[in-house]
């Protein structure tokens, strides 16, 4: 959902889990033990050598360590980036959520019911759902949370995106109403939400933190920083320590409504640093493998190779976008020619060491709703040259200047872009100037739709529905359509698909839409994240690498 | 003298106001909108939620009003709240990180001085020998290594289980544990070693100057031993100019650790400063700029005062 | 004729030539200084001439030669895109050369010296204003200032240059990097001028106490003449030393700027960018040449300037004991 530049892909630590090095001696004289753990391993520590410790039940399960960054916020209603979301989904929860297979599942809601018009959702809340402070979760809490999320005081930038389909929400946000009409509390454990049209992706949107349930007293009492002082949620973990810039510690919630959890503690180090080195030094338990370490780690002789885990590709795509109102990109053949001239396979393999998968279409592999039979624009030099000749801009001397703009905060242009530019020059004699601007300026120009060609961006799914990709990026009225792409046939199809109830028909509509988009060559789709490699310490079990941010830490087990 | 001090002190708020105005204007008039940065490329900036956000952050008011509000709050000690870290008070954010940077700078300064001052003193006595040029050259060599090369090399040597140094299992590579934690070694070294050169030269020059003085010759002729002369007279007098620049060094180091902090993942003020400029996190930018400016002004004043105290020939009108 | 008894203007020029001449002689005798000059000359010359002496362009990508360690056809190896590292390093040197010289000349010398002269000579109000504004600018953390200027001014400058390119026959300005040079030099300049100004001012204040200024005035020498032909030459020696020593930090500043991403834009190579890509442990282990090539060249340049400055310092202020 934010920029996913190649350089970032290579350098950012994706995930790390850790097992504490300074473990303590836990000679468990086990008494009534909810988790029924057998005695943990005995390892020495400076303080507790030899002493018999009768630990309380709550402390077994082990600790994980991973690297993370300072989240901009931990308030679920203000969350909009993965750094915050990764922690928020473990501390808080909403009516529905996504599991590690990215399926929509019940969370706080025990069940839900949709009426025949497809616009009225009735949720029954679990009886055993409690906040971390012991209070039971009621329908009033849900209503209050949703209203708070959309309120003017909260000023959440994403409320409209995720909750905007609820009837009466916009009025409430503008201050014209003092409650949301579409929210109705039926009884203590039942709440009804009415949306403005039968949109099947509404539930998927509801899995996002914007709709998570909060404790009204805690939030009102805590003021603006309530989540720093007292983040009371309903999720599998409690936030027990947060030192800005240093670390975050999550501790198991023993009253979790979805069942008991094995792992005791998760420690996240916020300072950053060289993750590979830390992993090798046993300071953290999981690390992503960057471009430069890949060869070493893939070598079967290397002891680290045993820890290697392959992660499924993420649901994100990086691309080059064309502004179709600015010449020479108003000519479809020219755009197509540029597409055909790139040898993506070679770049993915040789330059980027297979960390990416070439993309010839928009939806990533494995994405729900993706149809198989879409023809993309592959590598064909002759066809590229031919199309160039047929286009209006075959003559390089009369062609308008082409500038590609990329955001550059790290100081380097993605290698892939440099190679692509070179290919365009060699095959088609098309010269492109690069302009690198820093992120804030880039965003501003992007928003003004002033960029002729833009790259260095990625688009990551927020919820697993094709609408999040195809509609939001290519509908002519969408704000994220930075290239001013406008095609009325496409618009019609997309609008139909928004409210189509029949799943198969809907998939077919999106297939047609994607085919049009690919043919029109509004973009050069570049890469889907390829197989990501990660190293996980063998004692950590149950860690699932997922293409989107979903709660997953509750499934962890540490075995010694 | 007091007149002078008071006048200089009065100048500081005015300086801060001017600095804040310049910084404020440069950013507001330049490209980049913090709201857009907050949204990333994913959300519709024209939606109602964003409009609410804009009002909440005070960005919808006219520029001069914003500046006036900011200044009034600033002089009362309220630095506002960060844009990127929504809701967190800038003051808390910065003070935590400044404390870290201060510790790091202190450690680095300790290294620079404990190595540099004695070395400078030593080679001042060895004029004409090989030690003087050799040591100065070594210092310059260390000073010339680009930081962004020095740090990874140091990490490579010290942090990993290294085959070249037996029995060395490496110290942790990243993160921060405070002044007395071993993880401070690498960053403090990378910042402190280049600084040795400065202190060596200063101490050398200062010592040489002192040794030339008549009163040293008098001491010699009185029959005092070399060691006594050194400790009681030469060293004490030679060190005075060093002290005056210490405050500068400290102030300067605080900002200068950006590269080290980024590579090593230390939660200091340098990284925050860079990040906040790219994020257009105005409250943080303003606060850092003003605080640093204030530090420098005070350090400047302190240095000038110390100078005057020490050298009675200098008078301020 | 006995040396030394000359008329005023001649004595002046004798002093000037003699004093620098003497210094130069001493310098030549210092072997270190020679070594430094030679190293700098080699590096800079290769940087300037790289277009002619290198068989590779800086964007030439040879996909069969990716990540090669140093060998016969690529003396320092290749990077991830098959580009010759040595060529890129030398182009980076060229960039650094242009930027630091321009920065030092305009900021350090032209701006700094003039400000210092004016400030010192006229004193009073003028002095006050210049000093105060210098303080203001210098109290904004240097890095911030550079960052701010680059982030805010560059896009505007680019727009302007683009307009110029479109409306005139001038071509390829942006591609040639002019915008970058201008913006970065501007940033480096703001970093450089105050130190020199203060130094020159100090010298002037000192010299004002002496009599030869009064003497010159009394025979009617004009103000600018006084400034430039009389005062300046005497302030030159500490100036030379400071400037030389300052070149080291200037180079450092330029590398830092491109390291953060505000320097010369790709695909023009720059040392800072090459270092950014390669300065982590993983790279050092597998492809050390990617870091050591730009790193050692940067190191040598800075070292040479620093040593040279130190030698010059000794030469102008000899301490004979």
PDB file of N, CA, C and O in Angstrom, chain A residues 54-107:
ATOM      1  N   UNK A  54       9.929 -21.543  40.649  1.00  0.00           N
ATOM      2  CA  UNK A  54       8.565 -21.986  40.390  1.00  0.00           C
ATOM      3  C   UNK A  54       7.887 -20.861  39.651  1.00  0.00           C
ATOM      4  O   UNK A  54       7.503 -19.851  40.233  1.00  0.00           O
ATOM      5  N   UNK A  55       7.806 -21.003  38.379  1.00  0.00           N
ATOM      6  CA  UNK A  55       7.218 -19.942  37.585  1.00  0.00           C
ATOM      7  C   UNK A  55       5.714 -20.036  37.657  1.00  0.00           C
ATOM      8  O   UNK A  55       5.151 -21.101  37.717  1.00  0.00           O
ATOM      9  N   UNK A  56       5.073 -18.930  37.582  1.00  0.00           N
ATOM     10  CA  UNK A  56       3.622 -18.957  37.489  1.00  0.00           C
ATOM     11  C   UNK A  56       3.258 -19.473  36.106  1.00  0.00           C
ATOM     12  O   UNK A  56       4.058 -19.440  35.185  1.00  0.00           O
ATOM     13  N   UNK A  57       2.034 -19.914  35.969  1.00  0.00           N
ATOM     14  CA  UNK A  57       1.617 -20.531  34.716  1.00  0.00           C
ATOM     15  C   UNK A  57       1.886 -19.645  33.542  1.00  0.00           C
ATOM     16  O   UNK A  57       2.209 -20.098  32.475  1.00  0.00           O
ATOM     17  N   UNK A  58       1.678 -18.380  33.761  1.00  0.00           N
ATOM     18  CA  UNK A  58       1.655 -17.495  32.607  1.00  0.00           C
ATOM     19  C   UNK A  58       2.956 -17.361  31.859  1.00  0.00           C
ATOM     20  O   UNK A  58       2.962 -16.828  30.776  1.00  0.00           O
ATOM     21  N   UNK A  59       4.079 -17.805  32.408  1.00  0.00           N
ATOM     22  CA  UNK A  59       5.304 -17.363  31.756  1.00  0.00           C
ATOM     23  C   UNK A  59       5.955 -18.380  30.829  1.00  0.00           C
ATOM     24  O   UNK A  59       7.017 -18.124  30.290  1.00  0.00           O
ATOM     25  N   UNK A  60       5.340 -19.505  30.648  1.00  0.00           N
ATOM     26  CA  UNK A  60       6.016 -20.429  29.730  1.00  0.00           C
ATOM     27  C   UNK A  60       5.603 -20.144  28.315  1.00  0.00           C
ATOM     28  O   UNK A  60       4.586 -19.542  28.036  1.00  0.00           O
ATOM     29  N   UNK A  61       6.365 -20.703  27.433  1.00  0.00           N
ATOM     30  CA  UNK A  61       6.004 -20.546  26.027  1.00  0.00           C
ATOM     31  C   UNK A  61       7.137 -19.964  25.221  1.00  0.00           C
ATOM     32  O   UNK A  61       7.164 -20.078  24.013  1.00  0.00           O
ATOM     33  N   UNK A  62       8.072 -19.348  25.895  1.00  0.00           N
ATOM     34  CA  UNK A  62       9.217 -18.857  25.146  1.00  0.00           C
ATOM     35  C   UNK A  62       9.016 -17.442  24.627  1.00  0.00           C
ATOM     36  O   UNK A  62       7.935 -16.858  24.706  1.00  0.00           O
ATOM     37  N   UNK A  63      10.070 -16.902  24.110  1.00  0.00           N
ATOM     38  CA  UNK A  63      10.045 -15.533  23.607  1.00  0.00           C
ATOM     39  C   UNK A  63      10.532 -15.499  22.180  1.00  0.00           C
ATOM     40  O   UNK A  63      11.424 -16.250  21.798  1.00  0.00           O
ATOM     41  N   UNK A  64       9.938 -14.616  21.425  1.00  0.00           N
ATOM     42  CA  UNK A  64      10.413 -14.395  20.077  1.00  0.00           C
ATOM     43  C   UNK A  64      11.072 -13.068  19.969  1.00  0.00           C
ATOM     44  O   UNK A  64      10.635 -12.130  20.586  1.00  0.00           O
ATOM     45  N   UNK A  65      12.057 -12.989  19.104  1.00  0.00           N
ATOM     46  CA  UNK A  65      12.629 -11.684  18.857  1.00  0.00           C
ATOM     47  C   UNK A  65      12.612 -11.419  17.365  1.00  0.00           C
ATOM     48  O   UNK A  65      12.980 -12.279  16.573  1.00  0.00           O
ATOM     49  N   UNK A  66      12.220 -10.235  17.058  1.00  0.00           N
ATOM     50  CA  UNK A  66      12.271  -9.873  15.653  1.00  0.00           C
ATOM     51  C   UNK A  66      12.624  -8.410  15.545  1.00  0.00           C
ATOM     52  O   UNK A  66      12.575  -7.676  16.517  1.00  0.00           O
ATOM     53  N   UNK A  67      12.964  -8.001  14.332  1.00  0.00           N
ATOM     54  CA  UNK A  67      13.221  -6.590  14.086  1.00  0.00           C
ATOM     55  C   UNK A  67      11.954  -5.960  13.548  1.00  0.00           C
ATOM     56  O   UNK A  67      11.182  -6.601  12.865  1.00  0.00           O
ATOM     57  N   UNK A  68      11.796  -4.705  13.892  1.00  0.00           N
ATOM     58  CA  UNK A  68      10.626  -3.985  13.383  1.00  0.00           C
ATOM     59  C   UNK A  68      11.014  -2.517  13.347  1.00  0.00           C
ATOM     60  O   UNK A  68      12.112  -2.156  13.716  1.00  0.00           O
ATOM     61  N   UNK A  69      10.098  -1.668  12.875  1.00  0.00           N
ATOM     62  CA  UNK A  69      10.392  -0.233  12.958  1.00  0.00           C
ATOM     63  C   UNK A  69       9.367   0.455  13.829  1.00  0.00           C
ATOM     64  O   UNK A  69       8.296  -0.064  14.062  1.00  0.00           O
ATOM     65  N   UNK A  70       9.716   1.630  14.255  1.00  0.00           N
ATOM     66  CA  UNK A  70       8.801   2.433  15.053  1.00  0.00           C
ATOM     67  C   UNK A  70       7.490   2.645  14.300  1.00  0.00           C
ATOM     68  O   UNK A  70       7.490   3.267  13.237  1.00  0.00           O
ATOM     69  N   UNK A  71       6.407   2.144  14.830  1.00  0.00           N
ATOM     70  CA  UNK A  71       5.160   2.356  14.112  1.00  0.00           C
ATOM     71  C   UNK A  71       4.700   3.806  14.236  1.00  0.00           C
ATOM     72  O   UNK A  71       4.806   4.388  15.307  1.00  0.00           O
ATOM     73  N   UNK A  72       4.205   4.376  13.178  1.00  0.00           N
ATOM     74  CA  UNK A  72       3.688   5.742  13.288  1.00  0.00           C
ATOM     75  C   UNK A  72       2.566   5.850  14.304  1.00  0.00           C
ATOM     76  O   UNK A  72       2.389   6.872  14.923  1.00  0.00           O
ATOM     77  N   UNK A  73       1.820   4.779  14.461  1.00  0.00           N
ATOM     78  CA  UNK A  73       0.756   4.822  15.450  1.00  0.00           C
ATOM     79  C   UNK A  73       0.364   3.404  15.817  1.00  0.00           C
ATOM     80  O   UNK A  73       0.629   2.470  15.072  1.00  0.00           O
ATOM     81  N   UNK A  74      -0.254   3.253  16.973  1.00  0.00           N
ATOM     82  CA  UNK A  74      -0.808   1.936  17.274  1.00  0.00           C
ATOM     83  C   UNK A  74      -2.311   2.049  17.485  1.00  0.00           C
ATOM     84  O   UNK A  74      -2.945   1.151  18.010  1.00  0.00           O
ATOM     85  N   UNK A  75      -2.841   3.158  17.102  1.00  0.00           N
ATOM     86  CA  UNK A  75      -4.283   3.333  17.199  1.00  0.00           C
ATOM     87  C   UNK A  75      -4.894   2.689  15.951  1.00  0.00           C
ATOM     88  O   UNK A  75      -4.609   3.130  14.836  1.00  0.00           O
ATOM     89  N   UNK A  76      -5.695   1.660  16.113  1.00  0.00           N
ATOM     90  CA  UNK A  76      -6.180   0.948  14.923  1.00  0.00           C
ATOM     91  C   UNK A  76      -6.928   1.847  13.955  1.00  0.00           C
ATOM     92  O   UNK A  76      -6.859   1.647  12.752  1.00  0.00           O
ATOM     93  N   UNK A  77      -7.609   2.838  14.491  1.00  0.00           N
ATOM     94  CA  UNK A  77      -8.402   3.668  13.592  1.00  0.00           C
ATOM     95  C   UNK A  77      -7.537   4.606  12.773  1.00  0.00           C
ATOM     96  O   UNK A  77      -7.998   5.187  11.804  1.00  0.00           O
ATOM     97  N   UNK A  78      -6.283   4.772  13.172  1.00  0.00           N
ATOM     98  CA  UNK A  78      -5.395   5.639  12.408  1.00  0.00           C
ATOM     99  C   UNK A  78      -4.393   4.827  11.607  1.00  0.00           C
ATOM    100  O   UNK A  78      -3.537   5.382  10.940  1.00  0.00           O
ATOM    101  N   UNK A  79      -4.515   3.526  11.683  1.00  0.00           N
ATOM    102  CA  UNK A  79      -3.521   2.678  11.036  1.00  0.00           C
ATOM    103  C   UNK A  79      -3.728   2.619   9.549  1.00  0.00           C
ATOM    104  O   UNK A  79      -4.840   2.409   9.082  1.00  0.00           O
ATOM    105  N   UNK A  80      -2.643   2.820   8.796  1.00  0.00           N
ATOM    106  CA  UNK A  80      -2.795   2.651   7.362  1.00  0.00           C
ATOM    107  C   UNK A  80      -1.555   2.117   6.683  1.00  0.00           C
ATOM    108  O   UNK A  80      -1.471   2.076   5.486  1.00  0.00           O
ATOM    109  N   UNK A  81      -0.566   1.732   7.470  1.00  0.00           N
ATOM    110  CA  UNK A  81       0.634   1.204   6.845  1.00  0.00           C
ATOM    111  C   UNK A  81       0.992  -0.116   7.503  1.00  0.00           C
ATOM    112  O   UNK A  81       0.534  -0.420   8.603  1.00  0.00           O
ATOM    113  N   UNK A  82       1.837  -0.902   6.868  1.00  0.00           N
ATOM    114  CA  UNK A  82       2.086  -2.246   7.384  1.00  0.00           C
ATOM    115  C   UNK A  82       2.896  -2.246   8.667  1.00  0.00           C
ATOM    116  O   UNK A  82       2.787  -3.166   9.469  1.00  0.00           O
ATOM    117  N   UNK A  83       3.719  -1.216   8.880  1.00  0.00           N
ATOM    118  CA  UNK A  83       4.500  -1.183  10.107  1.00  0.00           C
ATOM    119  C   UNK A  83       3.583  -1.127  11.317  1.00  0.00           C
ATOM    120  O   UNK A  83       3.765  -1.838  12.304  1.00  0.00           O
ATOM    121  N   UNK A  84       2.584  -0.270  11.237  1.00  0.00           N
ATOM    122  CA  UNK A  84       1.635  -0.203  12.338  1.00  0.00           C
ATOM    123  C   UNK A  84       0.738  -1.427  12.342  1.00  0.00           C
ATOM    124  O   UNK A  84       0.488  -2.027  13.391  1.00  0.00           O
ATOM    125  N   UNK A  85       0.265  -1.798  11.153  1.00  0.00           N
ATOM    126  CA  UNK A  85      -0.717  -2.877  11.077  1.00  0.00           C
ATOM    127  C   UNK A  85      -0.165  -4.175  11.649  1.00  0.00           C
ATOM    128  O   UNK A  85      -0.877  -4.925  12.301  1.00  0.00           O
ATOM    129  N   UNK A  86       1.112  -4.439  11.381  1.00  0.00           N
ATOM    130  CA  UNK A  86       1.685  -5.698  11.846  1.00  0.00           C
ATOM    131  C   UNK A  86       1.545  -5.898  13.339  1.00  0.00           C
ATOM    132  O   UNK A  86       1.396  -7.021  13.820  1.00  0.00           O
ATOM    133  N   UNK A  87       1.609  -4.801  14.089  1.00  0.00           N
ATOM    134  CA  UNK A  87       1.466  -4.915  15.542  1.00  0.00           C
ATOM    135  C   UNK A  87       0.011  -4.787  15.942  1.00  0.00           C
ATOM    136  O   UNK A  87      -0.490  -5.499  16.823  1.00  0.00           O
ATOM    137  N   UNK A  88      -0.680  -3.867  15.286  1.00  0.00           N
ATOM    138  CA  UNK A  88      -2.071  -3.618  15.654  1.00  0.00           C
ATOM    139  C   UNK A  88      -2.930  -4.876  15.537  1.00  0.00           C
ATOM    140  O   UNK A  88      -3.783  -5.137  16.378  1.00  0.00           O
ATOM    141  N   UNK A  89      -2.699  -5.670  14.502  1.00  0.00           N
ATOM    142  CA  UNK A  89      -3.555  -6.858  14.338  1.00  0.00           C
ATOM    143  C   UNK A  89      -3.314  -7.888  15.423  1.00  0.00           C
ATOM    144  O   UNK A  89      -4.108  -8.812  15.585  1.00  0.00           O
ATOM    145  N   UNK A  90      -2.219  -7.756  16.158  1.00  0.00           N
ATOM    146  CA  UNK A  90      -1.981  -8.712  17.230  1.00  0.00           C
ATOM    147  C   UNK A  90      -2.552  -8.237  18.544  1.00  0.00           C
ATOM    148  O   UNK A  90      -2.776  -9.017  19.464  1.00  0.00           O
ATOM    149  N   UNK A  91      -2.738  -6.932  18.662  1.00  0.00           N
ATOM    150  CA  UNK A  91      -3.224  -6.406  19.935  1.00  0.00           C
ATOM    151  C   UNK A  91      -4.729  -6.171  19.909  1.00  0.00           C
ATOM    152  O   UNK A  91      -5.415  -6.290  20.918  1.00  0.00           O
ATOM    153  N   UNK A  92      -5.221  -5.806  18.755  1.00  0.00           N
ATOM    154  CA  UNK A  92      -6.641  -5.486  18.672  1.00  0.00           C
ATOM    155  C   UNK A  92      -7.321  -6.428  17.686  1.00  0.00           C
ATOM    156  O   UNK A  92      -6.669  -7.118  16.915  1.00  0.00           O
ATOM    157  N   UNK A  93      -8.631  -6.417  17.710  1.00  0.00           N
ATOM    158  CA  UNK A  93      -9.329  -7.207  16.692  1.00  0.00           C
ATOM    159  C   UNK A  93     -10.675  -6.586  16.382  1.00  0.00           C
ATOM    160  O   UNK A  93     -11.168  -5.705  17.084  1.00  0.00           O
ATOM    161  N   UNK A  94     -11.243  -7.073  15.296  1.00  0.00           N
ATOM    162  CA  UNK A  94     -12.528  -6.537  14.868  1.00  0.00           C
ATOM    163  C   UNK A  94     -13.548  -7.653  14.743  1.00  0.00           C
ATOM    164  O   UNK A  94     -13.337  -8.769  15.199  1.00  0.00           O
ATOM    165  N   UNK A  95     -14.659  -7.349  14.124  1.00  0.00           N
ATOM    166  CA  UNK A  95     -15.722  -8.341  13.999  1.00  0.00           C
ATOM    167  C   UNK A  95     -15.240  -9.539  13.184  1.00  0.00           C
ATOM    168  O   UNK A  95     -15.494 -10.689  13.526  1.00  0.00           O
ATOM    169  N   UNK A  96     -14.567  -9.228  12.082  1.00  0.00           N
ATOM    170  CA  UNK A  96     -14.050 -10.317  11.252  1.00  0.00           C
ATOM    171  C   UNK A  96     -12.568 -10.090  11.013  1.00  0.00           C
ATOM    172  O   UNK A  96     -12.058  -8.999  11.226  1.00  0.00           O
ATOM    173  N   UNK A  97     -11.913 -11.147  10.601  1.00  0.00           N
ATOM    174  CA  UNK A  97     -10.494 -11.003  10.328  1.00  0.00           C
ATOM    175  C   UNK A  97     -10.077 -11.930   9.205  1.00  0.00           C
ATOM    176  O   UNK A  97     -10.918 -12.612   8.606  1.00  0.00           O
ATOM    177  N   UNK A  98      -8.791 -11.950   8.934  1.00  0.00           N
ATOM    178  CA  UNK A  98      -8.273 -12.853   7.919  1.00  0.00           C
ATOM    179  C   UNK A  98      -7.372 -13.858   8.612  1.00  0.00           C
ATOM    180  O   UNK A  98      -6.646 -13.505   9.533  1.00  0.00           O
ATOM    181  N   UNK A  99      -7.426 -15.098   8.170  1.00  0.00           N
ATOM    182  CA  UNK A  99      -6.499 -16.055   8.759  1.00  0.00           C
ATOM    183  C   UNK A  99      -5.252 -16.147   7.884  1.00  0.00           C
ATOM    184  O   UNK A  99      -5.130 -15.434   6.889  1.00  0.00           O
ATOM    185  N   UNK A 100      -4.342 -17.040   8.261  1.00  0.00           N
ATOM    186  CA  UNK A 100      -3.080 -17.071   7.539  1.00  0.00           C
ATOM    187  C   UNK A 100      -3.229 -17.572   6.115  1.00  0.00           C
ATOM    188  O   UNK A 100      -2.317 -17.442   5.317  1.00  0.00           O
ATOM    189  N   UNK A 101      -4.393 -18.137   5.798  1.00  0.00           N
ATOM    190  CA  UNK A 101      -4.628 -18.496   4.394  1.00  0.00           C
ATOM    191  C   UNK A 101      -5.376 -17.404   3.668  1.00  0.00           C
ATOM    192  O   UNK A 101      -5.864 -17.606   2.563  1.00  0.00           O
ATOM    193  N   UNK A 102      -5.513 -16.286   4.322  1.00  0.00           N
ATOM    194  CA  UNK A 102      -6.180 -15.119   3.762  1.00  0.00           C
ATOM    195  C   UNK A 102      -7.654 -15.343   3.516  1.00  0.00           C
ATOM    196  O   UNK A 102      -8.258 -14.756   2.636  1.00  0.00           O
ATOM    197  N   UNK A 103      -8.211 -16.212   4.321  1.00  0.00           N
ATOM    198  CA  UNK A 103      -9.660 -16.365   4.201  1.00  0.00           C
ATOM    199  C   UNK A 103     -10.322 -15.530   5.269  1.00  0.00           C
ATOM    200  O   UNK A 103      -9.790 -15.333   6.357  1.00  0.00           O
ATOM    201  N   UNK A 104     -11.501 -15.076   4.953  1.00  0.00           N
ATOM    202  CA  UNK A 104     -12.239 -14.274   5.912  1.00  0.00           C
ATOM    203  C   UNK A 104     -12.777 -15.197   6.999  1.00  0.00           C
ATOM    204  O   UNK A 104     -13.407 -16.206   6.711  1.00  0.00           O
ATOM    205  N   UNK A 105     -12.498 -14.869   8.235  1.00  0.00           N
ATOM    206  CA  UNK A 105     -12.981 -15.720   9.328  1.00  0.00           C
ATOM    207  C   UNK A 105     -13.625 -14.870  10.405  1.00  0.00           C
ATOM    208  O   UNK A 105     -13.438 -13.658  10.462  1.00  0.00           O
ATOM    209  N   UNK A 106     -14.306 -15.540  11.294  1.00  0.00           N
ATOM    210  CA  UNK A 106     -14.898 -14.832  12.417  1.00  0.00           C
ATOM    211  C   UNK A 106     -13.809 -14.387  13.355  1.00  0.00           C
ATOM    212  O   UNK A 106     -12.829 -15.076  13.544  1.00  0.00           O
ATOM    213  N   UNK A 107     -14.010 -13.259  13.957  1.00  0.00           N
ATOM    214  CA  UNK A 107     -13.092 -12.894  15.017  1.00  0.00           C
ATOM    215  C   UNK A 107     -13.920 -12.586  16.256  1.00  0.00           C
ATOM    216  O   UNK A 107     -14.298 -13.489  16.991  1.00  0.00           O
TER     217      UNK A 107
END
